[in-house]
Amino acid sequence: IIVAMVGDTTGPDGWPDGKCDMRDIGAVARRFGITPIHPLWDPNYDITGPIPGVPDGKIDMRDIGIAARNFGKTDP
């Protein structure tokens, strides 16, 4: 698990870069439908579930939506 701003999942070097941009939204969207049994599972992309802020073991529209809502924000 990597601690970063909500929605900031990656950057140019593969690590969160302190801003939520299209790279992050695209990274979450590419993992849509993935669950822990999938070989590409990465818990850093499971941002939330039905309970806000609590991951639910699947990457879905909730996760993409959280990243999209944070689009353009930067980590202070």
Short mmCIF file of N, CA and C in Angstrom, two decimals:
data_model
loop_
_atom_site.label_atom_id
_atom_site.label_comp_id
_atom_site.label_asym_id
_atom_site.label_seq_id
_atom_site.Cartn_x
_atom_site.Cartn_y
_atom_site.Cartn_z
N ILE A 1 0.86 -1.18 0.00
CA ILE A 1 0.00 0.00 0.00
C ILE A 1 0.89 1.23 0.00
N ILE A 2 0.53 2.20 -0.81
CA ILE A 2 1.24 3.47 -0.88
C ILE A 2 0.32 4.54 -0.33
N VAL A 3 0.83 5.36 0.57
CA VAL A 3 0.04 6.46 1.13
C VAL A 3 0.22 7.67 0.23
N ALA A 4 -0.90 8.16 -0.32
CA ALA A 4 -0.88 9.31 -1.22
C ALA A 4 -2.25 9.99 -1.15
N MET A 5 -2.37 11.12 -1.80
CA MET A 5 -3.64 11.82 -1.90
C MET A 5 -4.66 10.91 -2.59
N VAL A 6 -5.90 10.98 -2.17
CA VAL A 6 -6.95 10.15 -2.77
C VAL A 6 -7.03 10.44 -4.27
N GLY A 7 -6.94 9.39 -5.06
CA GLY A 7 -7.02 9.52 -6.51
C GLY A 7 -5.67 9.62 -7.19
N ASP A 8 -4.62 9.94 -6.44
CA ASP A 8 -3.27 10.03 -7.01
C ASP A 8 -2.65 8.64 -6.92
N THR A 9 -2.81 7.87 -7.99
CA THR A 9 -2.37 6.48 -7.96
C THR A 9 -1.04 6.24 -8.66
N THR A 10 -0.63 7.16 -9.53
CA THR A 10 0.60 6.95 -10.30
C THR A 10 1.15 8.28 -10.80
N GLY A 11 2.32 8.23 -11.34
CA GLY A 11 2.97 9.40 -11.92
C GLY A 11 3.88 8.95 -13.05
N PRO A 12 4.68 9.84 -13.60
CA PRO A 12 5.56 9.48 -14.72
C PRO A 12 6.53 8.33 -14.39
N ASP A 13 6.92 8.23 -13.12
CA ASP A 13 7.88 7.19 -12.74
C ASP A 13 7.20 5.96 -12.15
N GLY A 14 5.83 5.93 -12.17
CA GLY A 14 5.10 4.78 -11.64
C GLY A 14 4.65 4.95 -10.20
N TRP A 15 5.07 5.99 -9.55
CA TRP A 15 4.68 6.26 -8.17
C TRP A 15 3.80 7.50 -8.14
N PRO A 16 2.93 7.64 -7.11
CA PRO A 16 2.12 8.85 -7.01
C PRO A 16 3.01 10.10 -7.06
N ASP A 17 2.53 11.11 -7.80
CA ASP A 17 3.35 12.31 -8.03
C ASP A 17 2.81 13.58 -7.39
N GLY A 18 1.81 13.43 -6.50
CA GLY A 18 1.31 14.59 -5.79
C GLY A 18 0.20 15.35 -6.50
N LYS A 19 -0.28 14.80 -7.61
CA LYS A 19 -1.39 15.44 -8.31
C LYS A 19 -2.29 14.37 -8.92
N CYS A 20 -3.56 14.68 -8.99
CA CYS A 20 -4.52 13.76 -9.59
C CYS A 20 -4.81 14.27 -10.99
N ASP A 21 -4.37 13.52 -11.99
CA ASP A 21 -4.53 13.94 -13.38
C ASP A 21 -5.06 12.77 -14.21
N MET A 22 -5.10 12.95 -15.52
CA MET A 22 -5.64 11.90 -16.39
C MET A 22 -4.84 10.61 -16.32
N ARG A 23 -3.57 10.70 -15.99
CA ARG A 23 -2.76 9.49 -15.84
C ARG A 23 -3.36 8.62 -14.73
N ASP A 24 -3.79 9.26 -13.64
CA ASP A 24 -4.37 8.52 -12.51
C ASP A 24 -5.74 7.95 -12.86
N ILE A 25 -6.58 8.76 -13.46
CA ILE A 25 -7.92 8.30 -13.83
C ILE A 25 -7.82 7.15 -14.83
N GLY A 26 -6.94 7.27 -15.80
CA GLY A 26 -6.73 6.20 -16.77
C GLY A 26 -6.21 4.93 -16.14
N ALA A 27 -5.32 5.07 -15.16
CA ALA A 27 -4.76 3.89 -14.49
C ALA A 27 -5.84 3.13 -13.73
N VAL A 28 -6.73 3.86 -13.06
CA VAL A 28 -7.84 3.20 -12.35
C VAL A 28 -8.79 2.58 -13.37
N ALA A 29 -9.13 3.31 -14.42
CA ALA A 29 -10.07 2.81 -15.43
C ALA A 29 -9.55 1.55 -16.12
N ARG A 30 -8.26 1.47 -16.38
CA ARG A 30 -7.69 0.28 -17.03
C ARG A 30 -7.82 -0.96 -16.15
N ARG A 31 -8.00 -0.77 -14.86
CA ARG A 31 -8.12 -1.90 -13.94
C ARG A 31 -9.57 -2.19 -13.58
N PHE A 32 -10.51 -1.55 -14.28
CA PHE A 32 -11.93 -1.75 -14.02
C PHE A 32 -12.28 -3.23 -14.03
N GLY A 33 -12.99 -3.67 -13.01
CA GLY A 33 -13.44 -5.06 -12.92
C GLY A 33 -12.46 -6.01 -12.25
N ILE A 34 -11.26 -5.55 -11.95
CA ILE A 34 -10.26 -6.43 -11.34
C ILE A 34 -10.55 -6.62 -9.85
N THR A 35 -10.41 -7.84 -9.39
CA THR A 35 -10.58 -8.20 -7.99
C THR A 35 -9.30 -8.86 -7.49
N PRO A 36 -9.20 -9.13 -6.19
CA PRO A 36 -7.95 -9.70 -5.65
C PRO A 36 -7.49 -11.01 -6.28
N ILE A 37 -8.37 -11.75 -6.92
CA ILE A 37 -7.93 -13.02 -7.53
C ILE A 37 -7.26 -12.82 -8.89
N HIS A 38 -7.35 -11.64 -9.44
CA HIS A 38 -6.76 -11.34 -10.75
C HIS A 38 -5.26 -11.07 -10.59
N PRO A 39 -4.42 -11.54 -11.51
CA PRO A 39 -2.97 -11.34 -11.37
C PRO A 39 -2.54 -9.87 -11.42
N LEU A 40 -3.36 -8.97 -11.98
CA LEU A 40 -3.00 -7.55 -12.03
C LEU A 40 -3.55 -6.75 -10.85
N TRP A 41 -4.13 -7.45 -9.86
CA TRP A 41 -4.70 -6.77 -8.69
C TRP A 41 -3.65 -5.91 -8.00
N ASP A 42 -4.02 -4.70 -7.69
CA ASP A 42 -3.18 -3.78 -6.91
C ASP A 42 -4.12 -3.02 -5.98
N PRO A 43 -4.01 -3.22 -4.67
CA PRO A 43 -4.94 -2.59 -3.74
C PRO A 43 -4.90 -1.06 -3.76
N ASN A 44 -3.87 -0.47 -4.32
CA ASN A 44 -3.80 0.99 -4.40
C ASN A 44 -4.86 1.58 -5.32
N TYR A 45 -5.44 0.78 -6.20
CA TYR A 45 -6.46 1.26 -7.12
C TYR A 45 -7.87 1.01 -6.60
N ASP A 46 -8.00 0.25 -5.53
CA ASP A 46 -9.30 0.02 -4.88
C ASP A 46 -9.47 1.13 -3.84
N ILE A 47 -9.96 2.28 -4.29
CA ILE A 47 -9.99 3.49 -3.48
C ILE A 47 -11.13 3.48 -2.47
N THR A 48 -12.29 2.99 -2.86
CA THR A 48 -13.45 3.04 -1.98
C THR A 48 -14.44 1.95 -2.34
N GLY A 49 -15.43 1.80 -1.49
CA GLY A 49 -16.54 0.86 -1.71
C GLY A 49 -17.83 1.54 -1.31
N PRO A 50 -18.87 0.76 -0.99
CA PRO A 50 -20.14 1.36 -0.58
C PRO A 50 -20.01 2.25 0.65
N ILE A 51 -19.09 1.92 1.54
CA ILE A 51 -18.80 2.77 2.68
C ILE A 51 -17.66 3.69 2.25
N PRO A 52 -17.91 5.01 2.18
CA PRO A 52 -16.89 5.94 1.68
C PRO A 52 -15.53 5.77 2.38
N GLY A 53 -14.49 5.62 1.56
CA GLY A 53 -13.13 5.51 2.07
C GLY A 53 -12.71 4.11 2.48
N VAL A 54 -13.62 3.15 2.38
CA VAL A 54 -13.30 1.78 2.77
C VAL A 54 -13.27 0.92 1.50
N PRO A 55 -12.09 0.40 1.13
CA PRO A 55 -11.99 -0.44 -0.06
C PRO A 55 -12.91 -1.66 0.05
N ASP A 56 -13.40 -2.13 -1.11
CA ASP A 56 -14.35 -3.25 -1.10
C ASP A 56 -13.87 -4.48 -1.86
N GLY A 57 -12.62 -4.50 -2.28
CA GLY A 57 -12.08 -5.68 -2.95
C GLY A 57 -12.41 -5.78 -4.42
N LYS A 58 -12.80 -4.67 -5.03
CA LYS A 58 -13.01 -4.66 -6.48
C LYS A 58 -12.79 -3.25 -6.99
N ILE A 59 -12.31 -3.16 -8.20
CA ILE A 59 -12.09 -1.85 -8.81
C ILE A 59 -13.27 -1.61 -9.74
N ASP A 60 -14.05 -0.59 -9.41
CA ASP A 60 -15.29 -0.34 -10.14
C ASP A 60 -15.49 1.16 -10.35
N MET A 61 -16.70 1.54 -10.77
CA MET A 61 -17.00 2.94 -11.06
C MET A 61 -16.87 3.83 -9.84
N ARG A 62 -17.05 3.29 -8.64
CA ARG A 62 -16.85 4.11 -7.44
C ARG A 62 -15.40 4.60 -7.38
N ASP A 63 -14.48 3.70 -7.68
CA ASP A 63 -13.05 4.05 -7.64
C ASP A 63 -12.70 5.06 -8.74
N ILE A 64 -13.21 4.83 -9.93
CA ILE A 64 -12.97 5.76 -11.03
C ILE A 64 -13.59 7.12 -10.69
N GLY A 65 -14.79 7.10 -10.11
CA GLY A 65 -15.48 8.34 -9.75
C GLY A 65 -14.71 9.16 -8.72
N ILE A 66 -14.14 8.50 -7.72
CA ILE A 66 -13.35 9.22 -6.70
C ILE A 66 -12.14 9.87 -7.35
N ALA A 67 -11.47 9.14 -8.21
CA ALA A 67 -10.31 9.72 -8.90
C ALA A 67 -10.75 10.91 -9.76
N ALA A 68 -11.88 10.77 -10.46
CA ALA A 68 -12.37 11.85 -11.32
C ALA A 68 -12.76 13.08 -10.49
N ARG A 69 -13.37 12.88 -9.33
CA ARG A 69 -13.76 14.02 -8.48
C ARG A 69 -12.54 14.78 -7.96
N ASN A 70 -11.41 14.09 -7.86
CA ASN A 70 -10.20 14.74 -7.38
C ASN A 70 -9.31 15.25 -8.50
N PHE A 71 -9.79 15.13 -9.74
CA PHE A 71 -9.02 15.58 -10.90
C PHE A 71 -8.59 17.04 -10.72
N GLY A 72 -7.33 17.31 -10.96
CA GLY A 72 -6.80 18.66 -10.87
C GLY A 72 -6.30 19.06 -9.50
N LYS A 73 -6.58 18.26 -8.49
CA LYS A 73 -6.11 18.59 -7.13
C LYS A 73 -4.64 18.19 -6.99
N THR A 74 -3.94 18.91 -6.15
CA THR A 74 -2.54 18.59 -5.86
C THR A 74 -2.36 18.41 -4.37
N ASP A 75 -1.39 17.62 -4.00
CA ASP A 75 -1.07 17.35 -2.61
C ASP A 75 -0.26 18.54 -2.08
N PRO A 76 -0.72 19.12 -0.98
CA PRO A 76 0.02 20.31 -0.46
C PRO A 76 1.43 20.02 -0.03
#
